[in-house]
Short mmCIF file of C-alpha atoms and ligand atoms in Angstrom, two decimals:
data_model
loop_
_atom_site.label_atom_id
_atom_site.label_comp_id
_atom_site.label_asym_id
_atom_site.label_seq_id
_atom_site.Cartn_x
_atom_site.Cartn_y
_atom_site.Cartn_z
CA MET A 1 -58.97 75.95 -7.27
CA ALA A 2 -59.55 73.74 -10.38
CA SER A 3 -56.74 71.25 -9.90
CA ARG A 4 -57.74 70.81 -6.30
CA ALA A 5 -61.44 69.82 -7.38
CA LYS A 6 -59.78 67.57 -9.82
CA SER A 7 -57.66 65.99 -7.11
CA ARG A 8 -60.45 65.73 -4.70
CA ASN A 9 -62.44 63.73 -7.08
CA ALA A 10 -60.04 61.72 -8.42
CA PRO A 11 -60.64 57.85 -7.28
CA VAL A 12 -57.90 56.40 -5.23
CA GLY A 13 -55.27 54.74 -7.24
CA HIS A 14 -55.46 56.92 -10.02
CA SER A 15 -54.03 60.21 -9.24
CA PRO A 16 -52.42 61.98 -11.98
CA PHE A 17 -48.99 60.82 -11.05
CA GLU A 18 -49.72 57.12 -11.22
CA VAL A 19 -49.29 55.72 -14.92
CA ALA A 20 -50.08 51.83 -15.61
CA GLY A 21 -49.59 51.23 -11.89
CA GLU A 22 -46.25 52.83 -11.80
CA ARG A 23 -45.76 55.76 -9.45
CA LEU A 24 -43.86 58.56 -10.83
CA PRO A 25 -41.64 60.84 -8.68
CA ARG A 26 -43.85 63.47 -7.47
CA GLU A 27 -42.91 66.98 -5.25
CA LYS A 28 -43.98 67.37 -1.90
CA PHE A 29 -47.19 69.40 -1.44
CA SER A 30 -48.34 69.16 -4.58
CA ASP A 31 -51.64 66.81 -4.31
CA PRO A 32 -54.09 67.54 -1.65
CA LEU A 33 -55.13 64.27 -0.95
CA VAL A 34 -51.63 62.34 -1.18
CA THR A 35 -48.20 63.04 -0.23
CA ALA A 36 -44.93 62.59 -2.11
CA ASP A 37 -44.65 58.81 -1.09
CA GLY A 38 -48.33 58.05 -1.74
CA SER A 39 -49.59 58.33 1.72
CA GLU A 40 -53.10 59.69 2.74
CA ARG A 41 -52.65 63.22 3.54
CA ALA A 42 -53.88 64.91 6.57
CA VAL A 43 -56.79 66.78 6.55
CA VAL A 44 -58.40 69.08 9.39
CA GLY A 45 -62.13 69.62 9.66
CA LEU A 46 -63.57 72.72 11.34
CA HIS A 47 -64.55 71.31 14.55
CA LYS A 48 -65.94 74.79 16.00
CA LEU A 49 -65.60 78.12 14.68
CA GLU A 50 -63.91 80.07 17.89
CA THR A 51 -62.22 82.91 16.13
CA LEU A 52 -62.99 84.46 12.86
CA TRP A 53 -60.00 86.70 12.14
CA PHE A 54 -59.69 89.47 10.05
CA ALA A 55 -56.46 90.84 8.11
CA THR A 56 -56.83 94.54 8.40
CA GLY A 57 -54.22 94.93 5.51
CA THR A 58 -50.52 94.33 4.98
CA LEU A 59 -49.56 97.68 5.37
CA CYS A 60 -47.24 98.32 8.42
CA ASN A 61 -45.07 101.11 9.93
CA LEU A 62 -42.32 98.27 10.22
CA ALA A 63 -40.72 96.13 7.69
CA CYS A 64 -39.39 93.15 9.53
CA ALA A 65 -36.95 91.08 7.91
CA ASN A 66 -38.63 87.79 9.14
CA CYS A 67 -42.20 89.01 8.56
CA TYR A 68 -44.25 86.02 7.43
CA ILE A 69 -46.66 88.22 5.21
CA GLU A 70 -44.04 90.69 4.06
CA SER A 71 -45.78 93.80 5.73
CA SER A 72 -44.08 97.03 5.24
CA PRO A 73 -44.99 100.96 4.46
CA THR A 74 -45.71 100.05 0.94
CA ASN A 75 -46.97 96.52 0.61
CA ASP A 76 -50.58 96.72 -0.17
CA ALA A 77 -51.05 93.19 -1.27
CA LEU A 78 -54.09 93.14 0.97
CA VAL A 79 -55.67 96.20 1.27
CA TYR A 80 -57.46 97.77 4.06
CA ILE A 81 -60.67 95.95 4.80
CA SER A 82 -63.51 98.11 5.35
CA ALA A 83 -65.82 98.53 8.25
CA ALA A 84 -68.78 97.59 6.07
CA ASP A 85 -67.00 94.37 5.04
CA VAL A 86 -66.36 93.59 8.37
CA ALA A 87 -69.87 94.20 9.46
CA ARG A 88 -71.33 92.13 6.91
CA PHE A 89 -69.19 88.83 8.01
CA LEU A 90 -70.09 89.82 11.74
CA GLU A 91 -73.92 89.76 10.67
CA GLU A 92 -73.07 86.24 9.18
CA ILE A 93 -72.08 84.65 11.86
CA ALA A 94 -74.38 86.29 14.60
CA GLY A 95 -75.96 83.64 16.70
CA GLN A 96 -73.37 80.99 15.82
CA GLY A 97 -71.36 81.16 19.27
CA VAL A 98 -68.14 82.49 17.61
CA ARG A 99 -66.08 83.52 20.82
CA GLU A 100 -63.63 85.82 19.32
CA ILE A 101 -62.98 88.43 16.38
CA GLY A 102 -59.42 88.78 15.69
CA PHE A 103 -57.69 91.25 13.86
CA THR A 104 -54.08 91.07 12.53
CA GLY A 105 -52.22 92.79 9.70
CA GLY A 106 -49.71 94.60 8.86
CA GLU A 107 -50.22 96.87 11.63
CA PRO A 108 -54.11 96.84 12.47
CA PHE A 109 -54.27 100.41 14.00
CA MET A 110 -53.16 101.61 10.32
CA ASN A 111 -56.24 100.63 8.90
CA PRO A 112 -58.34 104.03 9.26
CA GLY A 113 -61.81 101.77 10.21
CA ILE A 114 -60.00 99.83 13.05
CA ILE A 115 -61.82 101.39 16.10
CA ALA A 116 -65.32 101.23 14.15
CA MET A 117 -64.40 97.38 13.52
CA ILE A 118 -63.34 96.80 16.96
CA GLU A 119 -66.56 98.44 18.52
CA ASP A 120 -68.78 96.60 15.94
CA ALA A 121 -67.33 93.29 17.25
CA LEU A 122 -67.31 94.00 20.84
CA SER A 123 -71.20 95.56 20.77
CA ARG A 124 -72.03 92.52 19.33
CA GLY A 125 -70.87 90.41 22.38
CA HIS A 126 -67.55 88.91 20.91
CA GLU A 127 -64.39 89.18 22.53
CA VAL A 128 -61.57 91.02 20.59
CA LEU A 129 -58.11 90.28 20.09
CA VAL A 130 -55.88 92.89 18.39
CA LEU A 131 -52.33 92.02 17.16
CA SER A 132 -50.32 95.08 17.35
CA ASN A 133 -46.49 96.31 17.22
CA ALA A 134 -47.81 98.82 19.99
CA MET A 135 -46.00 101.58 18.32
CA LYS A 136 -47.22 104.82 17.04
CA PRO A 137 -50.09 103.90 14.75
CA MET A 138 -51.74 102.18 18.05
CA ARG A 139 -50.73 105.37 20.17
CA ARG A 140 -52.76 107.62 17.78
CA HIS A 141 -56.01 105.82 18.98
CA GLU A 142 -55.35 106.25 22.84
CA ALA A 143 -58.25 108.05 23.44
CA GLU A 144 -60.64 105.84 21.58
CA LEU A 145 -58.93 102.75 23.29
CA LEU A 146 -59.31 104.00 26.62
CA ARG A 147 -63.29 104.59 25.72
CA LEU A 148 -63.43 101.07 24.69
CA ARG A 149 -61.63 99.91 27.70
CA GLU A 150 -64.34 101.31 29.71
CA SER A 151 -67.21 100.36 27.79
CA TYR A 152 -66.16 96.64 27.37
CA ARG A 153 -63.64 95.95 30.26
CA GLY A 154 -61.88 92.56 29.69
CA LYS A 155 -63.42 92.04 26.47
CA LEU A 156 -60.78 93.65 24.26
CA THR A 157 -56.97 92.26 24.42
CA ILE A 158 -53.94 93.73 22.61
CA ARG A 159 -51.57 91.26 21.98
CA VAL A 160 -48.25 93.07 21.15
CA SER A 161 -45.65 91.14 18.97
CA ILE A 162 -42.03 91.28 20.41
CA ASP A 163 -39.24 89.75 18.17
CA HIS A 164 -37.26 88.60 21.11
CA HIS A 165 -36.67 89.77 24.66
CA THR A 166 -33.34 91.33 23.97
CA GLN A 167 -33.13 94.66 22.28
CA ALA A 168 -30.59 93.69 19.84
CA VAL A 169 -32.20 90.80 18.53
CA HIS A 170 -35.30 92.79 18.13
CA GLU A 171 -34.19 95.46 16.34
CA ALA A 172 -32.06 93.29 14.32
CA GLU A 173 -35.19 92.04 12.88
CA ARG A 174 -37.39 95.15 13.23
CA GLY A 175 -35.02 97.97 12.64
CA PRO A 176 -33.16 100.53 14.81
CA GLY A 177 -35.11 102.20 17.06
CA SER A 178 -38.05 99.61 17.32
CA TRP A 179 -37.57 98.50 20.83
CA GLN A 180 -38.21 101.35 22.97
CA PRO A 181 -41.54 102.63 21.34
CA MET A 182 -42.71 98.88 21.78
CA LEU A 183 -41.85 98.90 25.69
CA GLU A 184 -43.49 102.39 25.95
CA GLY A 185 -46.54 101.23 24.12
CA MET A 186 -46.96 98.12 26.33
CA ARG A 187 -46.22 100.23 29.35
CA TRP A 188 -49.05 102.48 28.40
CA LEU A 189 -51.14 99.31 28.00
CA SER A 190 -50.31 98.03 31.24
CA THR A 191 -50.67 101.32 33.08
CA ASN A 192 -54.10 101.77 31.90
CA GLY A 193 -55.58 98.45 32.70
CA PHE A 194 -56.09 96.94 29.18
CA SER A 195 -56.40 93.33 28.71
CA LEU A 196 -52.40 92.85 27.71
CA ALA A 197 -50.66 89.93 25.95
CA ALA A 198 -47.28 89.49 24.01
CA ALA A 199 -46.32 87.17 21.39
CA GLY A 200 -42.56 86.61 21.64
CA ARG A 201 -40.05 84.13 19.70
CA SER A 202 -37.48 82.10 21.25
CA LEU A 203 -34.17 81.43 19.63
CA ALA A 204 -32.71 78.14 18.70
CA GLY A 205 -29.79 78.12 21.29
CA GLU A 206 -32.43 78.88 24.24
CA THR A 207 -34.81 76.63 26.02
CA GLN A 208 -38.83 77.54 26.44
CA GLU A 209 -37.88 78.17 30.40
CA GLN A 210 -34.69 80.53 29.73
CA ALA A 211 -36.94 82.41 27.19
CA LEU A 212 -40.04 82.69 29.68
CA ASN A 213 -37.78 83.57 32.49
CA ALA A 214 -35.86 86.48 30.56
CA TYR A 215 -39.33 87.65 29.26
CA ARG A 216 -40.62 88.05 32.97
CA LEU A 217 -37.35 89.44 34.05
CA LEU A 218 -37.97 92.30 31.10
CA PHE A 219 -41.45 92.84 31.81
CA ASP A 220 -40.63 93.28 35.82
CA ALA A 221 -37.81 95.70 34.87
CA GLU A 222 -40.10 97.67 32.54
CA GLY A 223 -43.03 97.91 34.77
CA ILE A 224 -45.26 95.79 32.61
CA ALA A 225 -48.06 93.89 34.23
CA LEU A 226 -47.95 90.38 32.40
CA ASP A 227 -48.46 87.12 33.78
CA THR A 228 -45.58 85.26 31.71
CA ALA A 229 -46.73 81.92 33.24
CA ASP A 230 -49.87 82.05 31.69
CA PRO A 231 -49.68 80.86 27.73
CA ALA A 232 -52.92 82.73 26.81
CA ARG A 233 -50.94 85.99 28.01
CA LEU A 234 -47.39 85.17 26.69
CA VAL A 235 -47.13 83.15 23.39
CA LEU A 236 -43.74 81.88 22.47
CA PHE A 237 -42.95 80.74 18.99
CA PRO A 238 -39.69 78.94 18.17
CA GLU A 239 -37.50 80.04 16.00
CA MET A 240 -38.14 78.38 12.28
CA ASP A 241 -35.97 78.11 9.23
CA ASP A 242 -38.82 78.19 6.55
CA GLU A 243 -36.09 77.36 3.82
CA ALA A 244 -35.22 73.86 5.40
CA ASP A 245 -36.64 70.70 4.43
CA ILE A 246 -39.83 69.64 6.02
CA ALA A 247 -41.85 66.18 6.14
CA GLU A 248 -45.51 66.06 4.97
CA ILE A 249 -48.32 65.33 7.32
CA THR A 250 -50.16 62.00 6.63
CA THR A 251 -53.17 60.67 8.67
CA GLU A 252 -50.78 58.38 10.38
CA CYS A 253 -48.79 61.32 11.89
CA TRP A 254 -51.69 62.21 14.55
CA ASP A 255 -51.11 59.24 16.45
CA ILE A 256 -47.20 59.08 15.87
CA LEU A 257 -46.93 62.47 17.20
CA GLY A 258 -49.77 62.07 19.99
CA LYS A 259 -51.73 65.19 18.34
CA SER A 260 -55.23 65.55 17.26
CA PRO A 261 -56.48 67.60 14.18
CA ARG A 262 -58.22 69.80 16.69
CA ASP A 263 -54.67 71.05 18.28
CA VAL A 264 -54.54 72.97 15.00
CA MET A 265 -55.54 76.33 14.19
CA CYS A 266 -57.75 75.94 11.20
CA SER A 267 -60.01 73.44 13.14
CA ALA A 268 -61.18 76.37 15.31
CA SER A 269 -60.80 79.45 13.15
CA ARG A 270 -60.95 81.13 9.45
CA MET A 271 -59.62 84.34 8.43
CA VAL A 272 -61.05 86.88 6.04
CA VAL A 273 -58.81 88.82 3.43
CA HIS A 274 -59.20 91.46 0.98
CA ARG A 275 -56.58 90.95 -1.82
CA LYS A 276 -55.64 93.98 -3.87
CA GLY A 277 -57.27 93.58 -7.13
CA GLU A 278 -60.18 91.38 -6.08
CA PRO A 279 -63.78 92.97 -5.79
CA SER A 280 -64.70 91.74 -2.49
CA PRO A 281 -62.87 89.95 0.88
CA ARG A 282 -62.39 86.07 0.58
CA VAL A 283 -62.38 83.73 3.78
CA VAL A 284 -59.13 81.48 3.81
CA ALA A 285 -58.26 78.80 6.22
CA CYS A 286 -56.00 80.39 8.58
CA THR A 287 -53.67 83.60 9.20
CA LEU A 288 -50.59 81.94 7.90
CA LEU A 289 -51.76 81.29 4.15
CA PRO A 290 -53.77 84.37 2.88
CA TYR A 291 -52.58 84.23 -0.59
CA ASP A 292 -52.56 80.73 -1.61
CA PRO A 293 -55.71 79.38 -3.59
CA GLU A 294 -55.56 76.27 -2.38
CA PHE A 295 -56.25 77.60 0.98
CA ASP A 296 -58.87 80.21 -0.32
CA LEU A 297 -62.31 78.52 0.86
CA GLY A 298 -64.89 80.75 -0.75
CA ASP A 299 -66.90 84.21 -0.37
CA THR A 300 -68.80 83.37 2.89
CA VAL A 301 -67.87 81.68 6.18
CA GLU A 302 -70.48 79.10 5.28
CA GLU A 303 -68.62 78.33 2.25
CA ALA A 304 -65.39 78.17 4.17
CA ARG A 305 -66.36 75.68 6.86
CA ARG A 306 -65.11 72.70 4.39
CA ASP A 307 -62.09 70.30 5.45
CA VAL A 308 -58.38 72.01 4.76
CA PRO A 309 -55.93 69.19 3.30
CA LEU A 310 -52.74 70.10 5.00
CA ASN A 311 -50.97 70.42 1.61
CA HIS A 312 -48.47 73.36 2.65
CA PRO A 313 -45.18 73.64 4.34
CA HIS A 314 -46.35 75.85 6.69
CA CYS A 315 -49.07 73.06 7.75
CA ALA A 316 -46.03 70.71 8.91
CA ARG A 317 -43.52 73.41 9.94
CA PHE A 318 -45.74 75.78 11.91
CA CYS A 319 -48.50 73.85 13.21
CA VAL A 320 -48.20 70.26 13.40
CA LEU A 321 -44.21 69.73 13.81
CA GLY A 322 -42.99 73.15 15.12
CA GLY A 323 -45.52 73.54 17.51
CA ALA A 324 -46.68 77.07 16.68
CA SER A 325 -50.49 77.55 15.79
CA CYS A 326 -50.67 81.18 14.98
CA SER A 327 -49.40 84.19 13.25
CA ALA A 328 -47.69 87.64 14.04
S1 SF4 B 401 -43.86 91.10 11.76
FE1 SF4 B 401 -45.76 92.46 12.34
S2 SF4 B 401 -44.72 94.76 12.89
FE2 SF4 B 401 -43.25 93.40 11.59
S3 SF4 B 401 -43.59 94.26 9.36
FE3 SF4 B 401 -44.75 92.11 9.77
S4 SF4 B 401 -46.71 93.14 10.54
FE4 SF4 B 401 -45.41 94.42 10.55
S1 SF4 B 402 -50.87 76.38 8.03
FE1 SF4 B 402 -51.79 75.56 9.76
S2 SF4 B 402 -53.65 76.31 10.55
FE2 SF4 B 402 -53.25 76.88 8.29
S3 SF4 B 402 -53.92 75.37 6.82
FE3 SF4 B 402 -52.09 74.45 7.51
S4 SF4 B 402 -52.13 73.39 9.40
FE4 SF4 B 402 -54.43 74.72 9.07
#
């Protein structure tokens, strides 16, 4: 954080990379205010806090090869957030018009306090979105989920992540035996009238249209009621190579790309994380960057309302250039 504050306060034209008017080579994504070629870096302000996410913890029943947060049955880098901590943040945002509370993991249903947290958010009038793989951890909570669905009707949505519309690709990433339980979990949600969504991936070789069609055929064949034409119900993320080089985003990019800072997740959301070894949860800019100190914005939502310089490859790859705007 110290280096960020220093750069923020550095007068224009006197960055640490400039000596006697000569620009030294600098690495990409190293200065929050200026890109490697000296352009002004794009910054996103919090336009309106629509969604407050909680990272429930990194533990997961799966260990997917492409998990961006490296969740697994043993990774507890983000510890289970407690229901008391969630309540404290919900208290803080009371009356501020935050529409939605999101829970993401790891697998949220592995957190022992998940039902209490969901219910707390629902009872305060928020919509709730839970990102799950719909496997055994979720199925252990069937009775409580049915009770919540009954009490809060369409206010609780469960979004199931699917790696691909084919079993072979899905299991190549998620492990053998992960396909059928996921479909059974989705079918249970669908049959029992839950508000159901899915997040899938499209591969580099297939068009968005082909992928959408294939997901539609899959859900139809499996008896899963999900409107694949509704982008809020089926979110498709493109396949990304996160090792590949990527351009930095400058203030000029918005016009060039025909995009607005308001299209980016950090203009409308924040995420609360509890990192192992830290005494209490912190608020970070978005669901994609739970560990990077530059994107740690403070102890409270209020503190975290400040601008976010897009100083990470994920900003360019996933949000601005890649078109994906969310995690899991
Ligand atoms: S991608 Fe989702 S299901 Fe897979 S390990 Fe990560 S959190 Fe778990
Ligand atoms: S990764 Fe995306 S949402 Fe996160 S800070 Fe960067 S632009 Fe914002």
